[in-house]
CSV table of C-alpha atoms in Angstrom, one decimal:
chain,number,residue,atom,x,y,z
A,251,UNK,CA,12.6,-150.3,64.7
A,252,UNK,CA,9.6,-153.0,65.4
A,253,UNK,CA,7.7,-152.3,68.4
A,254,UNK,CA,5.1,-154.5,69.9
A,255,UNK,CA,2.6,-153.4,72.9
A,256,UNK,CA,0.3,-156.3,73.8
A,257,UNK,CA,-2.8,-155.8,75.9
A,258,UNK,CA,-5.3,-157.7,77.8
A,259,UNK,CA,-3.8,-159.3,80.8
A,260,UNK,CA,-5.3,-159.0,84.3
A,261,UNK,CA,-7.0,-161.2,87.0
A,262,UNK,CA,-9.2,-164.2,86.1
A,263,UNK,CA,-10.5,-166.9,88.3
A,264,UNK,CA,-9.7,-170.7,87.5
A,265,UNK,CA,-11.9,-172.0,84.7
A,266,UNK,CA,-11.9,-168.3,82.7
A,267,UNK,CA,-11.4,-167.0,79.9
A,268,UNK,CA,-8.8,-163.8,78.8
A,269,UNK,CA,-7.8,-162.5,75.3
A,270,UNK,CA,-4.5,-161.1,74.8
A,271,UNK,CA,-3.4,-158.9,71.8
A,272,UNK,CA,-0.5,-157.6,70.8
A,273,UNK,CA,-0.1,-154.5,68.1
A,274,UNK,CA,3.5,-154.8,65.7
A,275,UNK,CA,4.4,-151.2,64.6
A,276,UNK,CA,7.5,-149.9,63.0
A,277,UNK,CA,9.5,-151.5,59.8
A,278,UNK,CA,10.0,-154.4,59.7
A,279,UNK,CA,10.9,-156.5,55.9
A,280,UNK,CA,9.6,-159.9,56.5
A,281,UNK,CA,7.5,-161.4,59.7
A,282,UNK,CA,8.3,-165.1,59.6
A,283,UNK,CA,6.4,-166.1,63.1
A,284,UNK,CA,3.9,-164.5,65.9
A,285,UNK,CA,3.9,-165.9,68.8
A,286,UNK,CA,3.5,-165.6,72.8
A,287,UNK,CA,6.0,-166.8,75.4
A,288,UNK,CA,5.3,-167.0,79.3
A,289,UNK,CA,7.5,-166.6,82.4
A,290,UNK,CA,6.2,-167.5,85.8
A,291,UNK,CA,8.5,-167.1,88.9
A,292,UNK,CA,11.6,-168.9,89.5
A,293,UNK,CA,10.9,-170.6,86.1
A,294,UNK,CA,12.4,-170.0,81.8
A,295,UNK,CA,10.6,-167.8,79.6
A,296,UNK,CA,8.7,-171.1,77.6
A,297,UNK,CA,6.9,-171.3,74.5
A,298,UNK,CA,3.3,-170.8,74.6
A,299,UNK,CA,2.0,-171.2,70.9
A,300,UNK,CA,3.3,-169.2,67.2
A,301,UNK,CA,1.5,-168.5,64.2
A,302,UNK,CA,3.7,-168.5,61.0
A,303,UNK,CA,3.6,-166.4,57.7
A,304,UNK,CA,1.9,-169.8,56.3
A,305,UNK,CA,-0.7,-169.7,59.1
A,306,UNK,CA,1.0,-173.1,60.4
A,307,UNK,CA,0.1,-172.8,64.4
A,308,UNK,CA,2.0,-174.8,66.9
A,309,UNK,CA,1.5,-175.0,70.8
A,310,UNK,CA,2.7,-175.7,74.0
A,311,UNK,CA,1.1,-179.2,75.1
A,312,UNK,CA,-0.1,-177.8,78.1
A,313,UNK,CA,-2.1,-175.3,76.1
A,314,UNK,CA,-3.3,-177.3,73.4
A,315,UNK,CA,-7.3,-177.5,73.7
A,316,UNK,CA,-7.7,-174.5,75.9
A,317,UNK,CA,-5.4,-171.4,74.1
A,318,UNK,CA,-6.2,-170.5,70.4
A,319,UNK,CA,-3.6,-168.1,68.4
A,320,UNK,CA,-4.3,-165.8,65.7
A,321,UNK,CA,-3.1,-163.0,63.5
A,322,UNK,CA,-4.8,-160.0,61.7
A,323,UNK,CA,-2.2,-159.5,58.9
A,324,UNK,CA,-3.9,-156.1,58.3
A,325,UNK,CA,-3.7,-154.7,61.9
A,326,UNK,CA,-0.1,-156.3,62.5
A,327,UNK,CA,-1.8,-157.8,65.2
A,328,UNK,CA,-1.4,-161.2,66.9
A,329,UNK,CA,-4.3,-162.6,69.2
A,330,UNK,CA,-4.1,-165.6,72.0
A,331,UNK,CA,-7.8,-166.4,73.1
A,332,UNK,CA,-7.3,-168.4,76.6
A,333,UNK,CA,-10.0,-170.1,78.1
A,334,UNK,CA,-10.3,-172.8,80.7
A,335,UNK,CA,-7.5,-171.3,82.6
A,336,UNK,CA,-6.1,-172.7,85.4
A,337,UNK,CA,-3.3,-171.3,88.1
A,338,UNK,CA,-0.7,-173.0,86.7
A,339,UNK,CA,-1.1,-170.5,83.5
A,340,UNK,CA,0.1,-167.6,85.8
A,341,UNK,CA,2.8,-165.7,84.4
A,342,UNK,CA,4.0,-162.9,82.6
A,343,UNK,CA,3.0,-163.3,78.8
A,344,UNK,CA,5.6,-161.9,75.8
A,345,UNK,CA,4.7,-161.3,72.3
A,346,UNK,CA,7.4,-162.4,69.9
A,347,UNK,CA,7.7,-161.2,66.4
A,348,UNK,CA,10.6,-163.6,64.6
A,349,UNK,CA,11.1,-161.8,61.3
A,350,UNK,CA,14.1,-160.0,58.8
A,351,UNK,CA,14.6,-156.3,59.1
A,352,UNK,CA,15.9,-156.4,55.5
A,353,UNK,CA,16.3,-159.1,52.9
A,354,UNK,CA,19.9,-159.7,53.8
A,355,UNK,CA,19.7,-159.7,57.3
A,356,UNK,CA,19.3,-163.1,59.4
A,357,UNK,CA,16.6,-163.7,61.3
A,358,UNK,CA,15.8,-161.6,64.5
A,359,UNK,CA,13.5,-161.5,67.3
A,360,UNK,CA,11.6,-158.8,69.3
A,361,UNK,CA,9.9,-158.5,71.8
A,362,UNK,CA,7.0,-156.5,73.7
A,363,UNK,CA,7.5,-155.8,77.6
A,364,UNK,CA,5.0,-158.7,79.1
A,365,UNK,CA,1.7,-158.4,80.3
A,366,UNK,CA,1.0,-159.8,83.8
A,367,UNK,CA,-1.5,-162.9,84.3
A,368,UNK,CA,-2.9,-163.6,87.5
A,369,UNK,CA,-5.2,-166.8,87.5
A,370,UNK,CA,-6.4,-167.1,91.3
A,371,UNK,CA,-9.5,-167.5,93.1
């Protein structure tokens, strides 16, 4: 069973800066993607940038420029380094794990519970 617990969210004025990090524990065979998703009010959950098992990144455009993803392979850790924030990054931010519980099995995702961010003045 794949846990995540990410970490790091809060209050920030516009024009900060927050880390986020998010800690995979459990079994798990093959990890195949990292990533972070966002939800704001009244709006779909929505990519905000992945890291794959090649270290291939990919993000949202509104992101590009101001959000930098990263992995620690050894601490099963994922990483999203946000600066310049502004309100419209307000939501609540998932860690996705994209990966095979066994070699047979398809691919699966999971998920940690969100962590709130508030970008306000």
């Amino acid at each position: 069973q794949v846990q995540l617990v990410e970490s790091g969210g809060g209050l920030v004025q516009p024009g900060g800066s927050l880390r986020l990090s998010c800690a995979m524990s459990g079994s798990i065979f093959r990890v195949n993607a990292m990533g972070w998703y966002r939800q704001a009010p009244g709006k779909e959950r929505e990519l905000v940038a992945r890291v794959f098992s090649s270290s291939y990144t990919n993000y949202a455009d509104s992101v590009k420029g101001r959000f930098t993803i990263s992995r620690d392979t050894n601490k099963n850790t994922v990483y999203l380094q946000m600066n310049s924030l502004k309100p419209e990054d307000t939501a609540v931010y998932y860690c996705n794990v994209e990966g095979q519980s066994a070699w047979s099995s398809p691919l699966s995702n999971y998920w940690g519970q969100g962590t709130q961010v508030t970008v306000s003045s």
